[in-house]
Coordinates of C-alpha atoms and ligand atoms in Angstrom, one line a residue:
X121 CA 145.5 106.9 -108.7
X122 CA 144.5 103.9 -110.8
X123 CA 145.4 100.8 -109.8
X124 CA 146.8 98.2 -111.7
X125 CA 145.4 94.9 -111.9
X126 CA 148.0 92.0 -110.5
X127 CA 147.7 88.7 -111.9
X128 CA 144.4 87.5 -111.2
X129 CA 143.7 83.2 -110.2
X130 CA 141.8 82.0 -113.2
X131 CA 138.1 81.6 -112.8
X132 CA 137.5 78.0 -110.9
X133 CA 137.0 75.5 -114.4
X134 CA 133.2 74.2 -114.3
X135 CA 133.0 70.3 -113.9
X136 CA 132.3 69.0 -117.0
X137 CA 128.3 67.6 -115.6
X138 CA 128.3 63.6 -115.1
X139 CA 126.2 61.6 -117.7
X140 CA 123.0 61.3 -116.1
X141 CA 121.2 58.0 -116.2
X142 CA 116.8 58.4 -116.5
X143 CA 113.7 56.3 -116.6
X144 CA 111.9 55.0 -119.6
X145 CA 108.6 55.1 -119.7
X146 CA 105.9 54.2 -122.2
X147 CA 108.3 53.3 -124.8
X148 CA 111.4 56.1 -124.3
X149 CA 114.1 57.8 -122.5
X150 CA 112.4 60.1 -119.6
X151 CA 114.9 62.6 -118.0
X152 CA 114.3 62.7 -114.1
X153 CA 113.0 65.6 -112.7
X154 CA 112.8 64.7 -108.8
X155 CA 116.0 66.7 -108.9
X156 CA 117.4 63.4 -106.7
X157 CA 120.1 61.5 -107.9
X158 CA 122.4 58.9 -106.2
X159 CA 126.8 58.2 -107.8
X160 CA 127.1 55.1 -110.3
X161 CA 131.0 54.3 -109.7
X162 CA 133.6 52.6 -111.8
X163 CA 134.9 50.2 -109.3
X164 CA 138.0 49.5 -111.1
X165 CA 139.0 53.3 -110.8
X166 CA 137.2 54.2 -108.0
X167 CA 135.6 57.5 -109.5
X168 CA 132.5 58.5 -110.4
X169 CA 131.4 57.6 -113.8
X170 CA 127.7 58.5 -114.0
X171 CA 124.6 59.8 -112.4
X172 CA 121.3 58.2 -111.9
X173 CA 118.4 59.8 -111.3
X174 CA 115.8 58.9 -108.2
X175 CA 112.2 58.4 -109.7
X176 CA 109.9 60.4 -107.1
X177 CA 106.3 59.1 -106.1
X178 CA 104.8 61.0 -108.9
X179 CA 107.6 59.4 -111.5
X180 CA 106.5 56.2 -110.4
X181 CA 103.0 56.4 -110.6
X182 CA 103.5 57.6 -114.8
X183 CA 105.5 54.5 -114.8
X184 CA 102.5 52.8 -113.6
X185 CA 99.9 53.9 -115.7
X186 CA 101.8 53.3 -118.8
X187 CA 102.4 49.5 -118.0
X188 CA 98.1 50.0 -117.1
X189 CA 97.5 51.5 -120.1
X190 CA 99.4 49.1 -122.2
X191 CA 98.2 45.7 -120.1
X192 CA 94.9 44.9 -122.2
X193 CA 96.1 45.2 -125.7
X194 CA 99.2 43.4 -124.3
X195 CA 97.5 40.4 -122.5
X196 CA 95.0 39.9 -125.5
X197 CA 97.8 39.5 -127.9
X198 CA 97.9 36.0 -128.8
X199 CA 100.3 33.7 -127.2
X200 CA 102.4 33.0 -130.7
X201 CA 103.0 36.6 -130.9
X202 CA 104.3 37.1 -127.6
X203 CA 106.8 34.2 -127.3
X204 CA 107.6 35.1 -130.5
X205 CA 108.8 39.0 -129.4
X206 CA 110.5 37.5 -126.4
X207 CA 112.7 35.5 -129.4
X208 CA 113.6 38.2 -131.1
X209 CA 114.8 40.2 -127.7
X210 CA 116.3 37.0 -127.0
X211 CA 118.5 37.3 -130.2
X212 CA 119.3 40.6 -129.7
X213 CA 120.2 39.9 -126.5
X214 CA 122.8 37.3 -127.5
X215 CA 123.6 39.5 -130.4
X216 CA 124.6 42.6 -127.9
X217 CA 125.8 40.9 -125.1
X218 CA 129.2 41.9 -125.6
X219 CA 127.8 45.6 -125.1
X220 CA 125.8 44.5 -121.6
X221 CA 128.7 42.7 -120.5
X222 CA 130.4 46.1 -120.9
X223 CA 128.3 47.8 -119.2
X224 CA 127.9 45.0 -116.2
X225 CA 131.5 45.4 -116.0
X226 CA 131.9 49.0 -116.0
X227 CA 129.4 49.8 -113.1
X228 CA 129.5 46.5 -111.0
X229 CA 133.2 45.7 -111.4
X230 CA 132.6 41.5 -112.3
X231 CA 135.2 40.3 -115.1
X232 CA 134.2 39.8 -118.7
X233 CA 133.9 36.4 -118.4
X234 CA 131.7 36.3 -115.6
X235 CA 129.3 39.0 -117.0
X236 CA 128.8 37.2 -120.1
X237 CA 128.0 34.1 -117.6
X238 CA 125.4 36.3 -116.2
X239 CA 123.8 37.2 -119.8
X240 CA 124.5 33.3 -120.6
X241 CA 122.0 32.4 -117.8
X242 CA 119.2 35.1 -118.2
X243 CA 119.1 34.0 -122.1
X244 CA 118.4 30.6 -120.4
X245 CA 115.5 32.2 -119.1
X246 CA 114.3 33.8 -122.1
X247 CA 114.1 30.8 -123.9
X248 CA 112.1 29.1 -121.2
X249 CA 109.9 31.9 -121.6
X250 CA 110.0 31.4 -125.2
X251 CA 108.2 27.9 -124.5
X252 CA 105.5 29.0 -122.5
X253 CA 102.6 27.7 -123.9
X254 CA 103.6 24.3 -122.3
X255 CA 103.0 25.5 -119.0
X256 CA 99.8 27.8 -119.7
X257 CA 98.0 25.0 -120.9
X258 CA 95.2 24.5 -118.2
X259 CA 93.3 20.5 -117.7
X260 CA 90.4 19.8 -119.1
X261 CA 87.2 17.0 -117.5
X262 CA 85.1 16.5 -119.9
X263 CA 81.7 15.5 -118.1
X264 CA 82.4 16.4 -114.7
X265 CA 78.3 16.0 -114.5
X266 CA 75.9 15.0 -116.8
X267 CA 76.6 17.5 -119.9
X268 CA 79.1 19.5 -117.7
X269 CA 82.8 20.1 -118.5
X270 CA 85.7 21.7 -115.6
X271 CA 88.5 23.2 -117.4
X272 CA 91.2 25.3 -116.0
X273 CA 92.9 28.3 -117.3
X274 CA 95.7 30.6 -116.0
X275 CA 95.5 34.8 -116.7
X276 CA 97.9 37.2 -116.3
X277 CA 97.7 39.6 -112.8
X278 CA 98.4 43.1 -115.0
X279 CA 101.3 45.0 -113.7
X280 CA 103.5 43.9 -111.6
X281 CA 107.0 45.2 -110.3
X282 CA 110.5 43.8 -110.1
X283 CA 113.2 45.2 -107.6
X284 CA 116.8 43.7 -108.2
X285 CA 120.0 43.9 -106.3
X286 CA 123.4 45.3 -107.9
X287 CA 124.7 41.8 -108.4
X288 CA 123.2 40.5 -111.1
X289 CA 121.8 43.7 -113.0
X290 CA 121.1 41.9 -116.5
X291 CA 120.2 38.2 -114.8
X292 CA 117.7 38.7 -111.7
X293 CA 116.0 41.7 -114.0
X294 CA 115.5 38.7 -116.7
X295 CA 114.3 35.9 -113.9
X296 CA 111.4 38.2 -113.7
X297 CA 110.5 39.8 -116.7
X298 CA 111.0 36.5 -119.3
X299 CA 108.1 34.8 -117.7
X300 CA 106.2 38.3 -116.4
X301 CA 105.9 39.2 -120.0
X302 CA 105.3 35.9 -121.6
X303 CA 101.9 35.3 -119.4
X304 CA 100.9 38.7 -120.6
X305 CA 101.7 41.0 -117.6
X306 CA 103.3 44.4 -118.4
X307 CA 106.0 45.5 -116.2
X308 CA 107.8 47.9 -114.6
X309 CA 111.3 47.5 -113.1
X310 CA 113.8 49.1 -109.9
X311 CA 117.0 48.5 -110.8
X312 CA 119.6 49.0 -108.0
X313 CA 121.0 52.4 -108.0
X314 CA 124.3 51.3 -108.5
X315 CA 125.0 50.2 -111.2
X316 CA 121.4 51.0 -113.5
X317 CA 122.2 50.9 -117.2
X318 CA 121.9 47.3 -118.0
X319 CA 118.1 48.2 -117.5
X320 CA 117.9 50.7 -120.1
X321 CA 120.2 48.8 -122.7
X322 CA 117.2 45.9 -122.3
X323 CA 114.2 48.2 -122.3
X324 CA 115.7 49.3 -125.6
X325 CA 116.3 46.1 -127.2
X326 CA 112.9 44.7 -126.0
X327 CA 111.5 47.9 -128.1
X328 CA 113.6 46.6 -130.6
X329 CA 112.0 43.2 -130.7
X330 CA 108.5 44.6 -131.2
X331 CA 107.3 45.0 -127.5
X332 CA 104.1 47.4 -127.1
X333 CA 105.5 51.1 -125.4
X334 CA 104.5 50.8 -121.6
X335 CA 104.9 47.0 -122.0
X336 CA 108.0 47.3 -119.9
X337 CA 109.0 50.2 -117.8
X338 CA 112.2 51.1 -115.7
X339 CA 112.4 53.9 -112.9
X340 CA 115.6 54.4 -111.6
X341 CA 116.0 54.9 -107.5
X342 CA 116.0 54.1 -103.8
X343 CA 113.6 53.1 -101.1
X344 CA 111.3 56.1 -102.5
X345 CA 110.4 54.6 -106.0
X346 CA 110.4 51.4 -103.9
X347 CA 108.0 52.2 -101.3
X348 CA 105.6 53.5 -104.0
X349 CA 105.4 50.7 -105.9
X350 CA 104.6 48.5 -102.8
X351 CA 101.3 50.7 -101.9
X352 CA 100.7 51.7 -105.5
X353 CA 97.0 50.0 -105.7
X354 CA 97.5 49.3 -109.7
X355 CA 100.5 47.1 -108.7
X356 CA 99.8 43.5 -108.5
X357 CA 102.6 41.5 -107.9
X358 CA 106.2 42.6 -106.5
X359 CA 109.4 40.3 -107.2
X360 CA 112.4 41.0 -105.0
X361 CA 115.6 40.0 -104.8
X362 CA 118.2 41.5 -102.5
X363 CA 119.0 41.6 -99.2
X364 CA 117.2 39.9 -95.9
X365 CA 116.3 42.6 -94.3
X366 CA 114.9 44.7 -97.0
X367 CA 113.3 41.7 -98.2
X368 CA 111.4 41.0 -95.1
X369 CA 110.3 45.1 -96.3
X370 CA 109.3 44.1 -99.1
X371 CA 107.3 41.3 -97.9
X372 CA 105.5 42.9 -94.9
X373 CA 104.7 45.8 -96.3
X374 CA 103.6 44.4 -100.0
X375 CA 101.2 41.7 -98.8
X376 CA 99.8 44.2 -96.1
X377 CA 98.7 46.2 -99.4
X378 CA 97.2 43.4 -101.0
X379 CA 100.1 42.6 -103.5
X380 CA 101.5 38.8 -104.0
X381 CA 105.3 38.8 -103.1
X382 CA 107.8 36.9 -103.3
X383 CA 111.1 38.4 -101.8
X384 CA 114.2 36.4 -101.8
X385 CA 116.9 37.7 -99.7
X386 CA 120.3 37.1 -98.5
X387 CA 122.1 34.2 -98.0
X388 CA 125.1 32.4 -95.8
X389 CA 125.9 29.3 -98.0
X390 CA 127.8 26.0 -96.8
X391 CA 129.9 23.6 -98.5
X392 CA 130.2 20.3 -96.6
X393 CA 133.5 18.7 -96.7
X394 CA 133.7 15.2 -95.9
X395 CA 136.8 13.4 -95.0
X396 CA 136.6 10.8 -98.2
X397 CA 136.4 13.8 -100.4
X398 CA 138.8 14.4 -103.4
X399 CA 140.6 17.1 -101.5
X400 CA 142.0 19.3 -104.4
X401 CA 138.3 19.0 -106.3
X402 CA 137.3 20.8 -103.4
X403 CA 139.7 23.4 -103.2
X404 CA 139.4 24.1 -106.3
X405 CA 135.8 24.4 -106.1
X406 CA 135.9 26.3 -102.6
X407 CA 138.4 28.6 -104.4
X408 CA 136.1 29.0 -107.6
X409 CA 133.0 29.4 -105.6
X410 CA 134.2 31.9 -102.7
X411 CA 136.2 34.3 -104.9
X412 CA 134.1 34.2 -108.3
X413 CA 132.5 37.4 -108.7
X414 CA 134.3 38.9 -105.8
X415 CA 132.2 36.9 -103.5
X416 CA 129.1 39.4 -104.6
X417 CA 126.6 36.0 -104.8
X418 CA 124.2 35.1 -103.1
X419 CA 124.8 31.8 -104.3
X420 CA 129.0 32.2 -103.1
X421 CA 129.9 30.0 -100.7
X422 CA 130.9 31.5 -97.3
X423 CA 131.6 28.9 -95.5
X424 CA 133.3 25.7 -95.5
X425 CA 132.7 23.3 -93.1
X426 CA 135.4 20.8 -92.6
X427 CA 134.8 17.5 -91.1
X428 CA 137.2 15.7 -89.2
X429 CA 140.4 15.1 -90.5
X430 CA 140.1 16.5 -94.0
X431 CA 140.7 20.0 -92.2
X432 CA 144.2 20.6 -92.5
X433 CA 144.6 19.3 -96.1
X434 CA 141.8 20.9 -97.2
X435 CA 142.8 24.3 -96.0
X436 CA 146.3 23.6 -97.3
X437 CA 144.9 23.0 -100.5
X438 CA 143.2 26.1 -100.4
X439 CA 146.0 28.6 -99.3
X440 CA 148.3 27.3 -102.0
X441 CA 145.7 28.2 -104.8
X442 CA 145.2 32.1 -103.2
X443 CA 148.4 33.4 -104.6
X444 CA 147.4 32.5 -107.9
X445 CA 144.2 34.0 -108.0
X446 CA 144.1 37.2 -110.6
X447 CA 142.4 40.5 -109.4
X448 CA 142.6 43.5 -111.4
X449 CA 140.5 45.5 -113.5
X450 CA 137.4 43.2 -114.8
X451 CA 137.8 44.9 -118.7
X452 CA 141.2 43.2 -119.0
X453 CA 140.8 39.3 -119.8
X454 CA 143.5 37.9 -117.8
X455 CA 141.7 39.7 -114.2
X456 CA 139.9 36.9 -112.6
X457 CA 138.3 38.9 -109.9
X458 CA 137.8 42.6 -109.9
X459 CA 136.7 45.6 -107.5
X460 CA 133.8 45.1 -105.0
X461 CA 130.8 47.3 -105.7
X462 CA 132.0 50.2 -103.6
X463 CA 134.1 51.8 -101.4
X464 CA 132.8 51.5 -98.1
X465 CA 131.5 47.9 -99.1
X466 CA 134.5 47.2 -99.7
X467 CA 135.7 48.6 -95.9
X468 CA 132.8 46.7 -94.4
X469 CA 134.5 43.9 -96.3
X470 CA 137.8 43.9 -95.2
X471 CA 137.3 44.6 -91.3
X472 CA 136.0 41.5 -90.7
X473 CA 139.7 40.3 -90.9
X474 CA 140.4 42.8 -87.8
X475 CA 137.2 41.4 -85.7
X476 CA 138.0 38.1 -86.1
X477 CA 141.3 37.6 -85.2
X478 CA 140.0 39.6 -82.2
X479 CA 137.2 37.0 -81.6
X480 CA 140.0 34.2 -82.0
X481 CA 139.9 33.3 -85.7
X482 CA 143.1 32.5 -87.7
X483 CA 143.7 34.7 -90.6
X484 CA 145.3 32.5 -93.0
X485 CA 144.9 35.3 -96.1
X486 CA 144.4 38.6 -95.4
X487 CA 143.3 40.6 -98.8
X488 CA 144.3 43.6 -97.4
X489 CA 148.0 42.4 -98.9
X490 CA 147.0 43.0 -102.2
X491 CA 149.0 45.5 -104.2
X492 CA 145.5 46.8 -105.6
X493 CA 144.1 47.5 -102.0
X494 CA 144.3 50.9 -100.7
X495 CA 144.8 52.2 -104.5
X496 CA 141.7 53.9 -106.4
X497 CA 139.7 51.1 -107.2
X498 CA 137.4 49.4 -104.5
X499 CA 139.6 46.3 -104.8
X500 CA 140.4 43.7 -101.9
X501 CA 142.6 40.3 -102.3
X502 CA 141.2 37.1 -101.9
X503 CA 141.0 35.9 -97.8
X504 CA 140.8 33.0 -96.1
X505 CA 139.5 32.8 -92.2
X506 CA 140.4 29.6 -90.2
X507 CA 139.0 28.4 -87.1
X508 CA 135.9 29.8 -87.2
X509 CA 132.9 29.1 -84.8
X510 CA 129.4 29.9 -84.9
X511 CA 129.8 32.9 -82.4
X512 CA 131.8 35.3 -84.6
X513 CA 130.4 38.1 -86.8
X514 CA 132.1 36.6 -89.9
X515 CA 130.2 33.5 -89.4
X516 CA 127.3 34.7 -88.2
X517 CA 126.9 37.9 -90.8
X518 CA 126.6 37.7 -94.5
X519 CA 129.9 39.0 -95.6
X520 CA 128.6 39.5 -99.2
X521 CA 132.9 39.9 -100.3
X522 CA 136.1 37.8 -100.9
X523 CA 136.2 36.4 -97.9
X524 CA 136.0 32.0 -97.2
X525 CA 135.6 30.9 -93.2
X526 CA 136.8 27.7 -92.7
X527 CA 134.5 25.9 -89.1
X528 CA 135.7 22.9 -88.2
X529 CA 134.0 19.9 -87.0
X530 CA 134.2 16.7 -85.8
X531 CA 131.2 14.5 -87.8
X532 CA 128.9 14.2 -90.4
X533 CA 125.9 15.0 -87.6
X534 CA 127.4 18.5 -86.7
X535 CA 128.2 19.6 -90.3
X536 CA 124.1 19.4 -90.9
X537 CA 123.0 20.5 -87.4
X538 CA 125.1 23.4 -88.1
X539 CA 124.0 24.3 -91.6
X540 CA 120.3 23.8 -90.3
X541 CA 120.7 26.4 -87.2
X542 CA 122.0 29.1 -90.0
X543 CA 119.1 31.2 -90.3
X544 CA 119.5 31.5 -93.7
X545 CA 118.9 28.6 -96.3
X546 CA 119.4 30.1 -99.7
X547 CA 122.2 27.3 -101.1
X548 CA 124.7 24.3 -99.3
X549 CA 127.1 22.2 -101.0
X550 CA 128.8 18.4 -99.9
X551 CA 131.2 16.9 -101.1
X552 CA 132.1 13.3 -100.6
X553 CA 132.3 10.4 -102.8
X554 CA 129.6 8.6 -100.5
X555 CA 126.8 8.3 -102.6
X556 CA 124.6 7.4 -99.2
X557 CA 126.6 10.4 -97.2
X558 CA 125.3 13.2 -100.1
X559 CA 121.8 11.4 -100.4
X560 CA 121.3 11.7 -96.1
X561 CA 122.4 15.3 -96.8
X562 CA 119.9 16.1 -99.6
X563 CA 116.7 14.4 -97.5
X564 CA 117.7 16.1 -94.3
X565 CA 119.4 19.8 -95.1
X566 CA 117.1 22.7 -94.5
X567 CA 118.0 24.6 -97.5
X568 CA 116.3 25.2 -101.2
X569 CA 119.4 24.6 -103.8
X570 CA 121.8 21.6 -102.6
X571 CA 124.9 20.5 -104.4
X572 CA 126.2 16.7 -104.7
X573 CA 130.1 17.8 -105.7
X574 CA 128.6 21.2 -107.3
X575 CA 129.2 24.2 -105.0
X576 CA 127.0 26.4 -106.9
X577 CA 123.6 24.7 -107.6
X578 CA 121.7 27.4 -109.5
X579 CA 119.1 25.5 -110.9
X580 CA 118.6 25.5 -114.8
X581 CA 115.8 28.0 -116.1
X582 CA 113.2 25.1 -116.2
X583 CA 113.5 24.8 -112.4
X584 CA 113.0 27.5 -110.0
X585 CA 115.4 29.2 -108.2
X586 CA 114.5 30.0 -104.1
X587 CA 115.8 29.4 -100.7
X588 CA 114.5 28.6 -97.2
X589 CA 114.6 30.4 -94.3
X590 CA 115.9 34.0 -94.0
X591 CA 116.5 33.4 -97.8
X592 CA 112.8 34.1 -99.6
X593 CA 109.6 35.3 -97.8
X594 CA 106.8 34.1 -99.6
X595 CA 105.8 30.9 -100.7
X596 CA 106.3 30.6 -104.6
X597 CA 110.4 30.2 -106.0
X598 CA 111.3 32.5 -108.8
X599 CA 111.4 31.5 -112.5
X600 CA 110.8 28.2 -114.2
X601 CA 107.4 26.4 -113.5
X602 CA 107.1 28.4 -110.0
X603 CA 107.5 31.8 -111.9
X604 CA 104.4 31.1 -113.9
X605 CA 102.7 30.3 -111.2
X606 CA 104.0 33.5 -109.5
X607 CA 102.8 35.5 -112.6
X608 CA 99.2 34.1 -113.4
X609 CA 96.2 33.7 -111.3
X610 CA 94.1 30.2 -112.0
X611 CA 90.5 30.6 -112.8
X612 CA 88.4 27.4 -113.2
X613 CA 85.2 27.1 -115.4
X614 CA 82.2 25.1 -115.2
X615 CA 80.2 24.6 -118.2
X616 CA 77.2 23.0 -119.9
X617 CA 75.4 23.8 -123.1
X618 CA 72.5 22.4 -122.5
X619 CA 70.3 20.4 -124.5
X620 CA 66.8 23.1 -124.7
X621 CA 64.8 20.2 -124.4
X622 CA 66.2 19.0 -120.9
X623 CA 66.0 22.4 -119.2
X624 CA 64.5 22.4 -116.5
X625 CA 64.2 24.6 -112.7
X626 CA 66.6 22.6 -110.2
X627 CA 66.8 24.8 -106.4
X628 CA 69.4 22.2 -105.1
X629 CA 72.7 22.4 -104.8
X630 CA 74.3 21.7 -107.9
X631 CA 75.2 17.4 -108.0
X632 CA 77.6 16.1 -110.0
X633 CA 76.3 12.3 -109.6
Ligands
LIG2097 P1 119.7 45.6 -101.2 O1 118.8 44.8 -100.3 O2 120.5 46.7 -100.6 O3 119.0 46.2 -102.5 C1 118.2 45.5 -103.3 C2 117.1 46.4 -103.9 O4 116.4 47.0 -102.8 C3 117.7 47.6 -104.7 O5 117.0 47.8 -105.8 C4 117.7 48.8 -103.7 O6 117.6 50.0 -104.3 C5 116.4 48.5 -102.9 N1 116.5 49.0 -101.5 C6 117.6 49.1 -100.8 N2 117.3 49.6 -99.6 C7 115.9 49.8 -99.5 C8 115.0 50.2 -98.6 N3 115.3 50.6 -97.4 N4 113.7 50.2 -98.9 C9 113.3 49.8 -100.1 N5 114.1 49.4 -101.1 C10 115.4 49.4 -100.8 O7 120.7 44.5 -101.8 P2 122.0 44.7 -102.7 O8 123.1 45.2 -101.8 O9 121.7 45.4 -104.0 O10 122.3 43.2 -103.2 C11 123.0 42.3 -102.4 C12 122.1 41.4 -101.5 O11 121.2 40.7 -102.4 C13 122.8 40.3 -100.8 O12 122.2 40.2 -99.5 C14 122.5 39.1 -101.6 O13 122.6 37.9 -100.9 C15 121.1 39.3 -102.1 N6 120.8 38.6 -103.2 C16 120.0 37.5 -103.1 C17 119.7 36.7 -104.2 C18 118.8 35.5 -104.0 O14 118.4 35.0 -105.0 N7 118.4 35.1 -102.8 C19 120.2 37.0 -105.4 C20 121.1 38.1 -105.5 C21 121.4 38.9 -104.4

């Protein structure tokens, strides 16, 4: 008997594939083929949005030998031509930063405004770049000795590597590359896997601007493509910026293979309240500089320290801003603070509410009241943590989130004893209106960016940017003057043309009186 078919469940509907996100390499778009790849998220919707490949050894080494390859012709071009390419990248920077921004906001989660901040201060960086001959000048002594001239000059390393953190994917790529470039190194570039397309989007407008192929070089990945670059013996020089613990890595491991680092890590950053200090220019500023960015900076502040009396008004002042504080989808313009990066970020986030209370904090705000939280997106409302002391985790860990801790103390002495015990030192703020109070702060604070009424002291592009501490392992600041430094090794030449008719055989040491 032939049996008739019943309805049959319709064949399982293939996922349509995610849009995968490569390498470029000597000029193009290079597919990976490790057949690794790690989730790129949209925070706001808390699904996956993309793919990005994980570079292999092998990946990284082509990555390598094109930025080898194109090093000579690239550090014997002149100096005009460079600055001048770094120009026209900077112009199409500006010119696309609406796109960037997109994409900053798409993968990381920041609000428009804030990623075009980003782009604002990594153009700020170009155009120091742009200026370069300045500090590539080297001294001159004419007659050192008798018919003998000194002069100094400063030569690009060759390739050299820069590993970034998912905070700032357009700005910390453009700390390192703007002057990398400019002193005539080629580069090549580990984006953080989360959120990797800035990188690309760049590498294609520097092409744009007339940079050599292999000039500059991405490869996508994790602690593979990372570890490769640190023994790969054609690297010169790694720049890092993330967190402590992989920075202290990154330094170890780089310097044991011969490589200059410089490795800036995490940070745990105090603003100093003093009790003659314009109360609701602090909350505002606490506010501002706690909750911008979703707390995602390393320059955020974390904690305030509140001394003596200005406690209570202070954290008044604070709670009554909170409820005003917009958090929503970073696309739309009226969200002042969007998603954190992901998920379970976002969960290591939120239970420090739940350890301290248990350790005896007071939870003023607790973001977990946010209509947004517990939805799709990886979104948590603003908190605020009272009665903090040094002992509990939220103090003592970086929180990297939406979250302000309020320690009180009783003086001036135990505000600075306490930000000089933090093992970190990345960035401090005070706030006073005692001119004498802020300048005993800025002689005696054990921390490499201080703010006088300015809770986010990133310096300007023509200063270099670096903490103490925890905060950077290595002894040379990123960008500005310190970056050149970073990127160039001195070389110092003696030299006489001597006059044929004075020549004559001299086995001393060489006398310069
Ligand atoms: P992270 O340390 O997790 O990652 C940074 C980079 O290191 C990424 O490219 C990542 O792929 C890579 N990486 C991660 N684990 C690795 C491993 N085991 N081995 C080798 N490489 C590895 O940092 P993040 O979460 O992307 O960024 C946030 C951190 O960065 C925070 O701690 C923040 O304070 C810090 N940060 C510091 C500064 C600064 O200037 N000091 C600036 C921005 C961010």
């Amino acid at each position: 008997m032939t049996q008739v078919a019943g309805p049959q469940p319709a064949p399982p509907r293939a996922q349509p594939a995610a849009e995968r996100i490569g390498h470029w390499i000597a000029g193009r778009l290079v597919a990976g083929t490790s057949g690794r790849h790690g989730p790129v998220y949209d925070p706001a919707r808390g699904r996956l949005a993309r793919e990005v490949d994980f570079a292999s050894a092998r990946e990284v080494d082509e990555a390598v030998q094109a930025a080898a390859r194109a090093f000579p012709a690239w550090r014997a071009t002149s100096l005009s031509k460079r600055t001048q390419i770094l120009f026209s990248f900077r112009n199409l920077v500006e010119a696309h930063r609406h796109e960037l921004a997109a994409l900053l906001t798409a993968e990381h989660g920041k609000v428009t405004s804030d990623a075009l901040g980003e782009i604002a201060r990594g153009l700020e960086n170009l155009e120091f770049a742009c200026g370069i001959q300045h500090l590539l000048k080297g001294d001159f002594s004419e007659q050192a000795s008798t018919g003998i001239d000194v002069y100094s000059i400063r030569q690009p390393l060759g390739v050299v590597t820069g590993i970034t953190p998912f905070n700032f994917p357009a700005m910390v790529p453009m700390w390192m590359f703007a002057n990398a470039l400019a002193c005539g190194n080629t580069f090549v570039l580990k984006p953080s896997e989360k959120d990797p397309s800035a990188s690309l989007l760049m590498a294609r407008l520097l092409r744009e601007a007339g940079l050599p192929d292999g000039a500059f070089n991405v490869v996508q990945g994790d602690r593979v493509a990372v570890d490769r670059l640190l023994e790969h013996p054609d690297v010169a020089a790694v720049s890092f910026v993330g967190s402590t613990p992989i920075a202290r890595h990154i330094y170890e491991t780089g310097t044991r293979n011969g490589k200059r680092v410089q490795a800036l890590g995490g940070a745990k950053n105090h603003m100093v309240v003093l009790p003659d200090a314009d109360v609701e220019m602090a909350a505002d500023a606490a506010v501002s500089a706690g909750y911008g960015s979703a707390g995602e900076r390393c320059m955020a502040i974390a904690t305030i320290v509140a001394v003596g009396e200005v406690a209570d008004p202070l954290v008044a002042a604070i709670r009554s801003r909170l409820p005003k504080v917009r958090v929503g989808d970073g696309s739309d313009p009226a969200s002042e603070m969007g998603p954190l990066i992901t998920r379970e970020h976002r969960d290591r986030v939120a239970g420090y509410l739940d350890s301290s209370s248990a350790q005896g904090a007071e939870v003023v705000a607790d973001g977990r009241a946010h209509e947004l939280y517990g939805g799709e997106g990886f979104f948590l409302g603003v908190s605020l943590i009272d009665h903090v002391t040094p002992e509990m985790d939220c103090y003592r860990d970086e929180i990297f989130g939406p979250v302000l801790t309020v320690v009180r103390v009783p003086t001036y002495r135990d505000a600075v004893d306490l930000v000089n015990r933090n093992p970190y030192g990345n960035g401090t703020a005070i706030f006073t209106r005692d001119g004498g109070a802020a300048r005993q702060f800025q002689f005696e604070v054990n921390v490499g960016m201080v703010g006088i009424n300015v809770p986010i002291p990133v310096p300007v592009a023509y200063y270099s940017f670096g903490g103490w501490k925890g905060s950077l392992f290595g002894d040379l600041h990123m960008y500005g003057p310190e970056g050149i430094q970073f990127y160039t090794h001195a070389k110092v030449v003696t030299a006489r043309w001597p006059d044929p008719g004075s020549s004559k055989i001299d086995l001393g040491f060489p006398r310069t009186r």
